[in-house]
Amino acid sequence: MKAGKAFADPVVIDAAGLNALIAILKEEGREITGPVKRDGAIVYEEIDSAGDLPMGWVDEQSGGRYRLKKEGNSYFSATLGPSSWKRILHPPRQTMWRTEVKDGTTEIIPEPHDETLRAFIGVRACDLAAIAIQDKVFLDGPYKDPHYQARRDRAFLVAVNCTRAAETCFCVSMGTGPRATKGYDIALTELSGGRFLAEAGSKAGAEKLNALTSEPAIASDLKAAEKSVAGAERQSRHIDRDGLPEVIKANSDHPHWEDIASRCLNCANCTMVCPTCFCTTMEELNSLDGQSSERVSRWAWCFTTDFSHVHGGSVRGSTKARYRQWMSHKLSNWVEQFDTMGCVGCGRCITWCPVGIDITAEAAAIREGRE
């Protein structure tokens, strides 16, 4: 299988090896987060062993629909749920600093950086791409987010190559999957019989694999892994990226925006589940006795009227304007800002939209109207 820089030859481990990897990471004092089944969905939560993974569970997704069912005995058959790794690296609420009044003097106390060592188990290729995009947002340029950087620098990433795609996936057309090519420490491809092809993507990843009981990967293992990942490349949805930023920009008055607005509920689900959305607002929270306060950054969503509210009202007062802002930013303006699109083709916005609005179909409709 083609990969990025090789830090070690691929090896094959079994379920016991996966458990041993988790144990090694825990011995380093890391908080281990991986996919688990909770409340009828696959979400990312703290795990203790491979036994906590959603073995045998498969997801069925379509526009506005998500279901889990029992099928087989694979650890990573389910693709993506509503949560993403953004919730850990860029949490919904982040205290920036606090104040305390002592002896009549106000003291400003910066919030300490989160120094927790973490390991993420089961990061999909599209989410690796999303993390890379957020790295651009928070770490590139003259102004860096120190809280994000502290979490990011302390994260060990174990990727999992997809061997099946959900109906809502379109990562192939976005060039972000289904195979992890960079940005990971270890990448796993699940084979039959409870075995995994393991590849190191960093020196730290190679060191962990060397500590496991494993077998050298032979030609048949590489071929089986390639065939498995190829199955996830068969996707029914896609976005034609060729010239799309210019198409979107040139069609701000396209009548299809009104059609989308007639269906959109302004619920902001698409932004909440998106692994790349990064907008925040600031809150000032004061104690009742007036002796302390804190400034908190929290997630904000461009679908709410107060997001663009200035003196006199909201800049984007209609549903049409708000959806157009969101999609235009993802597929057009983001390229000017960060030299990449803000969409990784994970399909979460399609699945978790209550009315099943499909960004791939809406982008195609805008393009066809121009042509």
Tab-separated table of C-alpha atoms in Angstrom:
chain	number	residue	atom	x	y	z
A	1	MET	CA	0.000	0.000	0.000
A	2	LYS	CA	1.292	3.443	-0.859
A	3	ALA	CA	2.012	5.621	2.136
A	4	GLY	CA	4.023	8.645	3.173
A	5	LYS	CA	7.517	8.549	4.641
A	6	ALA	CA	8.315	5.052	5.932
A	7	PHE	CA	9.562	4.977	9.527
A	8	ALA	CA	9.494	1.169	9.720
A	9	ASP	CA	8.348	-1.794	7.664
A	10	PRO	CA	4.635	-2.646	8.021
A	11	VAL	CA	3.800	-5.364	10.526
A	12	VAL	CA	0.736	-7.412	11.417
A	13	ILE	CA	-0.658	-7.468	14.941
A	14	ASP	CA	-3.672	-9.242	16.389
A	15	ALA	CA	-6.349	-8.106	18.837
A	16	ALA	CA	-3.983	-8.802	21.726
A	17	GLY	CA	-1.446	-6.532	20.046
A	18	LEU	CA	-4.038	-3.754	19.778
A	19	ASN	CA	-4.767	-4.181	23.463
A	20	ALA	CA	-1.046	-4.114	24.221
A	21	LEU	CA	-0.683	-0.882	22.238
A	22	ILE	CA	-3.414	0.740	24.323
A	23	ALA	CA	-1.730	-0.538	27.486
A	24	ILE	CA	1.647	0.932	26.430
A	25	LEU	CA	0.032	4.299	25.741
A	26	LYS	CA	-1.682	4.198	29.137
A	27	GLU	CA	1.638	3.415	30.820
A	28	GLU	CA	2.935	6.683	29.384
A	29	GLY	CA	0.213	8.406	31.362
A	30	ARG	CA	-1.979	9.076	28.356
A	31	GLU	CA	-5.732	9.492	28.401
A	32	ILE	CA	-6.976	7.069	25.738
A	33	THR	CA	-9.956	8.120	23.619
A	34	GLY	CA	-11.607	5.904	21.039
A	35	PRO	CA	-14.949	5.078	19.427
A	36	VAL	CA	-17.585	3.599	21.723
A	37	LYS	CA	-21.289	2.839	21.342
A	38	ARG	CA	-23.446	5.119	23.440
A	39	ASP	CA	-27.071	6.244	23.110
A	40	GLY	CA	-27.472	4.571	19.737
A	41	ALA	CA	-24.438	6.213	18.116
A	42	ILE	CA	-20.683	5.856	17.831
A	43	VAL	CA	-18.982	8.630	19.807
A	44	TYR	CA	-15.446	9.290	21.023
A	45	GLU	CA	-14.943	8.712	24.732
A	46	GLU	CA	-12.252	7.535	27.125
A	47	ILE	CA	-11.504	3.800	26.875
A	48	ASP	CA	-9.430	1.380	28.920
A	49	SER	CA	-8.912	-1.452	26.450
A	50	ALA	CA	-9.854	-2.794	23.023
A	51	GLY	CA	-12.860	-4.395	24.715
A	52	ASP	CA	-14.479	-0.954	24.921
A	53	LEU	CA	-14.452	-0.543	21.130
A	54	PRO	CA	-17.760	-1.044	19.220
A	55	MET	CA	-16.924	-4.527	17.951
A	56	GLY	CA	-19.539	-5.895	15.552
A	57	TRP	CA	-21.470	-2.645	15.165
A	58	VAL	CA	-22.069	-1.112	11.735
A	59	ASP	CA	-23.654	2.241	10.927
A	60	GLU	CA	-26.329	2.944	8.336
A	61	GLN	CA	-26.373	6.593	7.258
A	62	SER	CA	-28.267	8.696	4.762
A	63	GLY	CA	-29.639	12.229	4.637
A	64	GLY	CA	-31.154	12.914	8.062
A	65	ARG	CA	-30.844	9.272	9.154
A	66	TYR	CA	-28.396	7.345	11.364
A	67	ARG	CA	-28.814	3.802	12.704
A	68	LEU	CA	-26.555	1.123	14.169
A	69	LYS	CA	-26.917	-2.585	13.611
A	70	LYS	CA	-25.031	-5.721	14.613
A	71	GLU	CA	-23.089	-7.231	11.749
A	72	GLY	CA	-19.880	-9.276	11.866
A	73	ASN	CA	-17.147	-8.977	14.465
A	74	SER	CA	-14.884	-6.156	13.272
A	75	TYR	CA	-13.662	-3.532	15.722
A	76	PHE	CA	-13.883	-0.582	13.315
A	77	SER	CA	-16.762	-1.359	10.922
A	78	ALA	CA	-18.739	1.702	11.997
A	79	THR	CA	-17.438	4.776	10.175
A	80	LEU	CA	-18.327	8.138	11.762
A	81	GLY	CA	-20.766	9.353	14.370
A	82	PRO	CA	-21.826	12.874	15.327
A	83	SER	CA	-18.712	13.752	17.321
A	84	SER	CA	-15.209	14.488	16.064
A	85	TRP	CA	-11.768	14.931	17.598
A	86	LYS	CA	-12.325	18.690	17.437
A	87	ARG	CA	-14.286	18.384	20.665
A	88	ILE	CA	-11.044	17.502	22.460
A	89	LEU	CA	-8.504	19.649	20.614
A	90	HIS	CA	-10.809	22.683	20.304
A	91	PRO	CA	-13.379	22.148	23.081
A	92	PRO	CA	-16.824	23.788	23.088
A	93	ARG	CA	-15.842	25.958	26.063
A	94	GLN	CA	-12.387	27.276	26.920
A	95	THR	CA	-11.661	29.663	29.774
A	96	MET	CA	-9.106	32.220	28.585
A	97	TRP	CA	-8.400	34.046	31.837
A	98	ARG	CA	-9.919	34.879	35.197
A	99	THR	CA	-9.912	37.870	37.516
A	100	GLU	CA	-9.975	38.000	41.293
A	101	VAL	CA	-10.249	41.009	43.577
A	102	LYS	CA	-7.724	40.832	46.405
A	103	ASP	CA	-7.275	43.645	48.886
A	104	GLY	CA	-9.053	46.038	46.565
A	105	THR	CA	-6.837	45.158	43.583
A	106	THR	CA	-8.010	43.215	40.542
A	107	GLU	CA	-5.629	40.428	39.579
A	108	ILE	CA	-5.710	38.867	36.091
A	109	ILE	CA	-4.956	35.123	36.151
A	110	PRO	CA	-4.241	33.406	32.797
A	111	GLU	CA	-5.840	29.997	32.356
A	112	PRO	CA	-3.172	27.241	32.504
A	113	HIS	CA	-2.668	25.208	29.350
A	114	ASP	CA	-4.060	21.680	29.256
A	115	GLU	CA	-0.990	19.437	29.607
A	116	THR	CA	-2.863	16.129	29.503
A	117	LEU	CA	-1.113	13.470	27.435
A	118	ARG	CA	-3.640	11.896	25.091
A	119	ALA	CA	-3.907	9.138	22.513
A	120	PHE	CA	-6.676	9.008	19.908
A	121	ILE	CA	-7.573	5.508	18.693
A	122	GLY	CA	-9.465	5.126	15.409
A	123	VAL	CA	-8.896	8.457	13.658
A	124	ARG	CA	-10.284	8.258	10.113
A	125	ALA	CA	-8.480	9.767	7.130
A	126	CYS	CA	-11.070	12.526	6.712
A	127	ASP	CA	-10.663	13.492	10.365
A	128	LEU	CA	-6.873	13.541	9.989
A	129	ALA	CA	-7.449	16.021	7.161
A	130	ALA	CA	-9.794	18.007	9.421
A	131	ILE	CA	-7.153	18.169	12.163
A	132	ALA	CA	-4.609	19.379	9.580
A	133	ILE	CA	-7.046	22.119	8.538
A	134	GLN	CA	-7.552	23.208	12.144
A	135	ASP	CA	-3.763	23.250	12.537
A	136	LYS	CA	-3.724	25.853	9.749
A	137	VAL	CA	-6.441	27.874	11.467
A	138	PHE	CA	-4.995	27.833	14.980
A	139	LEU	CA	-1.242	27.408	14.490
A	140	ASP	CA	-0.235	29.023	11.181
A	141	GLY	CA	0.448	32.714	10.889
A	142	PRO	CA	1.589	35.235	13.495
A	143	TYR	CA	-1.183	34.521	16.027
A	144	LYS	CA	-1.350	31.024	17.477
A	145	ASP	CA	-3.847	29.555	19.899
A	146	PRO	CA	-1.683	28.320	22.805
A	147	HIS	CA	-4.490	26.218	24.300
A	148	TYR	CA	-5.002	24.357	21.018
A	149	GLN	CA	-1.260	23.945	20.554
A	150	ALA	CA	-0.812	22.467	24.030
A	151	ARG	CA	-3.431	19.790	23.335
A	152	ARG	CA	-2.239	19.157	19.798
A	153	ASP	CA	1.429	18.730	20.772
A	154	ARG	CA	0.519	16.115	23.364
A	155	ALA	CA	-1.741	13.956	21.153
A	156	PHE	CA	-0.661	10.573	19.764
A	157	LEU	CA	-2.797	9.611	16.747
A	158	VAL	CA	-3.674	6.034	15.816
A	159	ALA	CA	-5.466	6.170	12.481
A	160	VAL	CA	-7.744	3.492	11.063
A	161	ASN	CA	-8.092	3.107	7.311
A	162	CYS	CA	-11.707	2.751	6.218
A	163	THR	CA	-12.734	-0.600	4.770
A	164	ARG	CA	-16.310	0.491	4.101
A	165	ALA	CA	-17.974	3.819	3.361
A	166	ALA	CA	-21.239	5.180	4.656
A	167	GLU	CA	-23.797	6.334	2.109
A	168	THR	CA	-23.043	9.939	3.063
A	169	CYS	CA	-19.240	9.726	2.637
A	170	PHE	CA	-17.588	11.673	-0.204
A	171	CYS	CA	-13.966	11.844	0.981
A	172	VAL	CA	-12.639	10.389	-2.292
A	173	SER	CA	-13.762	13.431	-4.265
A	174	MET	CA	-12.256	15.737	-1.640
A	175	GLY	CA	-8.905	13.934	-1.757
A	176	THR	CA	-8.984	13.157	1.961
A	177	GLY	CA	-9.589	9.408	2.170
A	178	PRO	CA	-10.420	6.647	2.669
A	179	ARG	CA	-6.759	5.846	3.364
A	180	ALA	CA	-4.619	7.804	5.816
A	181	THR	CA	-1.471	9.058	4.074
A	182	LYS	CA	-0.045	11.527	6.606
A	183	GLY	CA	-0.616	13.128	9.977
A	184	TYR	CA	-0.692	9.923	12.041
A	185	ASP	CA	1.706	8.110	14.361
A	186	ILE	CA	0.331	4.651	13.582
A	187	ALA	CA	-2.171	3.599	10.907
A	188	LEU	CA	-4.146	0.367	11.185
A	189	THR	CA	-6.005	-1.513	8.466
A	190	GLU	CA	-8.331	-4.168	9.829
A	191	LEU	CA	-7.886	-7.562	8.157
A	192	SER	CA	-9.915	-10.729	8.594
A	193	GLY	CA	-9.473	-12.945	11.605
A	194	GLY	CA	-8.948	-10.147	14.121
A	195	ARG	CA	-5.656	-9.046	12.561
A	196	PHE	CA	-4.407	-5.547	11.691
A	197	LEU	CA	-1.829	-4.273	9.247
A	198	ALA	CA	0.079	-1.641	11.240
A	199	GLU	CA	2.181	1.128	9.668
A	200	ALA	CA	4.266	3.730	11.464
A	201	GLY	CA	3.867	7.355	10.430
A	202	SER	CA	6.316	8.811	12.937
A	203	LYS	CA	9.376	7.860	14.940
A	204	ALA	CA	7.212	7.625	18.066
A	205	GLY	CA	4.808	5.328	16.222
A	206	ALA	CA	7.667	3.075	15.085
A	207	GLU	CA	8.905	2.796	18.663
A	208	LYS	CA	5.478	1.676	19.853
A	209	LEU	CA	5.167	-0.941	17.109
A	210	ASN	CA	8.638	-2.286	17.905
A	211	ALA	CA	7.470	-2.895	21.466
A	212	LEU	CA	4.559	-5.099	20.331
A	213	THR	CA	4.462	-8.778	19.476
A	214	SER	CA	4.019	-8.744	15.715
A	215	GLU	CA	4.802	-10.461	12.440
A	216	PRO	CA	6.365	-8.871	9.346
A	217	ALA	CA	3.680	-8.015	6.805
A	218	ILE	CA	3.942	-10.255	3.752
A	219	ALA	CA	2.673	-9.627	0.229
A	220	SER	CA	-0.698	-11.266	0.884
A	221	ASP	CA	-1.272	-8.999	3.912
A	222	LEU	CA	-0.518	-5.871	1.888
A	223	LYS	CA	-2.766	-7.057	-0.934
A	224	ALA	CA	-5.618	-7.859	1.475
A	225	ALA	CA	-5.314	-4.422	3.069
A	226	GLU	CA	-5.298	-2.727	-0.321
A	227	LYS	CA	-8.398	-4.630	-1.374
A	228	SER	CA	-10.217	-3.769	1.854
A	229	VAL	CA	-9.554	-0.053	1.539
A	230	ALA	CA	-10.525	-0.122	-2.139
A	231	GLY	CA	-13.996	-1.190	-1.024
A	232	ALA	CA	-14.404	2.127	0.814
A	233	GLU	CA	-13.551	4.045	-2.356
A	234	ARG	CA	-16.886	3.102	-3.892
A	235	GLN	CA	-18.910	6.163	-2.877
A	236	SER	CA	-22.190	7.385	-4.320
A	237	ARG	CA	-21.665	11.046	-3.449
A	238	HIS	CA	-18.994	13.390	-4.735
A	239	ILE	CA	-18.138	17.051	-5.202
A	240	ASP	CA	-16.508	18.355	-8.356
A	241	ARG	CA	-13.814	20.623	-6.913
A	242	ASP	CA	-12.557	21.881	-10.268
A	243	GLY	CA	-13.086	25.647	-10.269
A	244	LEU	CA	-15.725	25.327	-7.542
A	245	PRO	CA	-14.540	28.294	-5.428
A	246	GLU	CA	-14.980	30.588	-8.445
A	247	VAL	CA	-18.358	29.032	-9.310
A	248	ILE	CA	-19.681	29.620	-5.783
A	249	LYS	CA	-18.332	33.157	-5.709
A	250	ALA	CA	-19.908	34.051	-9.052
A	251	ASN	CA	-23.349	32.753	-8.045
A	252	SER	CA	-24.227	34.577	-4.841
A	253	ASP	CA	-27.657	35.413	-6.310
A	254	HIS	CA	-28.391	31.982	-7.734
A	255	PRO	CA	-32.095	31.099	-7.206
A	256	HIS	CA	-31.099	27.734	-5.724
A	257	TRP	CA	-30.085	29.473	-2.486
A	258	GLU	CA	-33.778	30.251	-1.939
A	259	ASP	CA	-34.657	26.611	-2.563
A	260	ILE	CA	-32.188	25.509	0.116
A	261	ALA	CA	-33.527	28.141	2.513
A	262	SER	CA	-37.062	26.784	2.099
A	263	ARG	CA	-35.842	23.476	3.575
A	264	CYS	CA	-33.240	24.630	6.112
A	265	LEU	CA	-34.357	24.759	9.766
A	266	ASN	CA	-31.519	27.019	10.982
A	267	CYS	CA	-30.766	24.406	13.634
A	268	ALA	CA	-26.953	24.662	13.166
A	269	ASN	CA	-26.566	20.869	13.364
A	270	CYS	CA	-24.254	20.933	10.332
A	271	THR	CA	-21.838	23.319	12.024
A	272	MET	CA	-21.955	21.475	15.354
A	273	VAL	CA	-20.976	18.124	13.812
A	274	CYS	CA	-18.504	19.583	11.293
A	275	PRO	CA	-14.901	18.656	12.212
A	276	THR	CA	-13.445	21.880	10.765
A	277	CYS	CA	-15.820	24.679	11.849
A	278	PHE	CA	-13.873	26.884	14.250
A	279	CYS	CA	-15.946	30.008	14.985
A	280	THR	CA	-16.174	31.148	18.591
A	281	THR	CA	-17.615	33.979	20.624
A	282	MET	CA	-16.519	35.407	23.964
A	283	GLU	CA	-18.536	35.495	27.171
A	284	GLU	CA	-17.807	37.505	30.293
A	285	LEU	CA	-19.020	35.660	33.394
A	286	ASN	CA	-19.114	37.558	36.680
A	287	SER	CA	-19.598	36.197	40.172
A	288	LEU	CA	-22.629	37.413	42.122
A	289	ASP	CA	-20.456	39.122	44.723
A	290	GLY	CA	-18.429	40.958	42.090
A	291	GLN	CA	-15.149	39.569	43.400
A	292	SER	CA	-14.255	37.384	40.427
A	293	SER	CA	-14.942	36.935	36.735
A	294	GLU	CA	-13.779	34.891	33.801
A	295	ARG	CA	-13.575	35.289	30.055
A	296	VAL	CA	-14.744	32.157	28.225
A	297	SER	CA	-14.462	31.279	24.553
A	298	ARG	CA	-17.285	29.058	23.323
A	299	TRP	CA	-18.307	27.643	19.988
A	300	ALA	CA	-20.519	29.865	17.829
A	301	TRP	CA	-22.563	29.009	14.747
A	302	CYS	CA	-23.148	31.131	11.664
A	303	PHE	CA	-26.750	29.875	11.444
A	304	THR	CA	-27.823	31.858	14.501
A	305	THR	CA	-29.058	35.439	14.084
A	306	ASP	CA	-26.820	36.771	16.849
A	307	PHE	CA	-23.678	35.451	15.099
A	308	SER	CA	-23.569	38.455	12.755
A	309	HIS	CA	-25.535	40.831	14.955
A	310	VAL	CA	-24.319	44.422	15.006
A	311	HIS	CA	-25.999	47.653	16.064
A	312	GLY	CA	-29.333	47.692	14.317
A	313	GLY	CA	-29.711	43.962	13.700
A	314	SER	CA	-28.184	40.907	12.069
A	315	VAL	CA	-26.057	41.280	8.942
A	316	ARG	CA	-27.457	37.960	7.694
A	317	GLY	CA	-31.091	38.221	8.586
A	318	SER	CA	-32.411	35.460	6.321
A	319	THR	CA	-31.978	31.697	6.200
A	320	LYS	CA	-30.793	32.078	2.625
A	321	ALA	CA	-27.984	34.411	3.670
A	322	ARG	CA	-26.894	32.188	6.546
A	323	TYR	CA	-26.769	28.935	4.578
A	324	ARG	CA	-25.033	30.699	1.693
A	325	GLN	CA	-22.435	32.065	4.123
A	326	TRP	CA	-21.760	28.595	5.553
A	327	MET	CA	-21.464	26.732	2.249
A	328	SER	CA	-19.571	29.541	0.534
A	329	HIS	CA	-17.048	29.598	3.351
A	330	LYS	CA	-16.552	25.823	3.249
A	331	LEU	CA	-16.148	25.497	-0.507
A	332	SER	CA	-14.881	28.905	-1.637
A	333	ASN	CA	-13.715	31.581	0.804
A	334	TRP	CA	-11.810	29.083	2.935
A	335	VAL	CA	-9.427	28.523	0.017
A	336	GLU	CA	-8.447	32.203	0.041
A	337	GLN	CA	-7.923	32.158	3.796
A	338	PHE	CA	-6.127	28.858	4.298
A	339	ASP	CA	-5.247	27.533	0.831
A	340	THR	CA	-7.540	24.540	1.306
A	341	MET	CA	-11.269	23.867	1.314
A	342	GLY	CA	-12.984	23.693	4.655
A	343	CYS	CA	-14.781	20.450	3.808
A	344	VAL	CA	-13.178	16.995	4.150
A	345	GLY	CA	-16.055	14.908	2.785
A	346	CYS	CA	-16.952	13.194	6.057
A	347	GLY	CA	-20.684	13.565	5.325
A	348	ARG	CA	-21.663	14.371	8.911
A	349	CYS	CA	-23.554	17.499	7.845
A	350	ILE	CA	-25.739	15.375	5.546
A	351	THR	CA	-26.480	12.647	8.098
A	352	TRP	CA	-27.242	14.958	11.003
A	353	CYS	CA	-29.292	17.525	9.085
A	354	PRO	CA	-32.878	16.852	10.237
A	355	VAL	CA	-34.185	17.430	6.705
A	356	GLY	CA	-31.249	15.775	4.897
A	357	ILE	CA	-29.845	18.810	3.071
A	358	ASP	CA	-26.940	17.459	1.022
A	359	ILE	CA	-23.967	19.776	0.433
A	360	THR	CA	-22.844	17.668	-2.544
A	361	ALA	CA	-26.226	18.071	-4.271
A	362	GLU	CA	-26.439	21.781	-3.444
A	363	ALA	CA	-22.934	22.443	-4.825
A	364	ALA	CA	-23.833	20.549	-7.994
A	365	ALA	CA	-27.046	22.551	-8.420
A	366	ILE	CA	-25.158	25.849	-8.131
A	367	ARG	CA	-22.594	24.662	-10.679
A	368	GLU	CA	-25.197	23.396	-13.139
A	369	GLY	CA	-27.069	26.665	-12.956
A	370	ARG	CA	-23.959	28.592	-13.919
A	371	GLU	CA	-23.149	26.282	-16.790
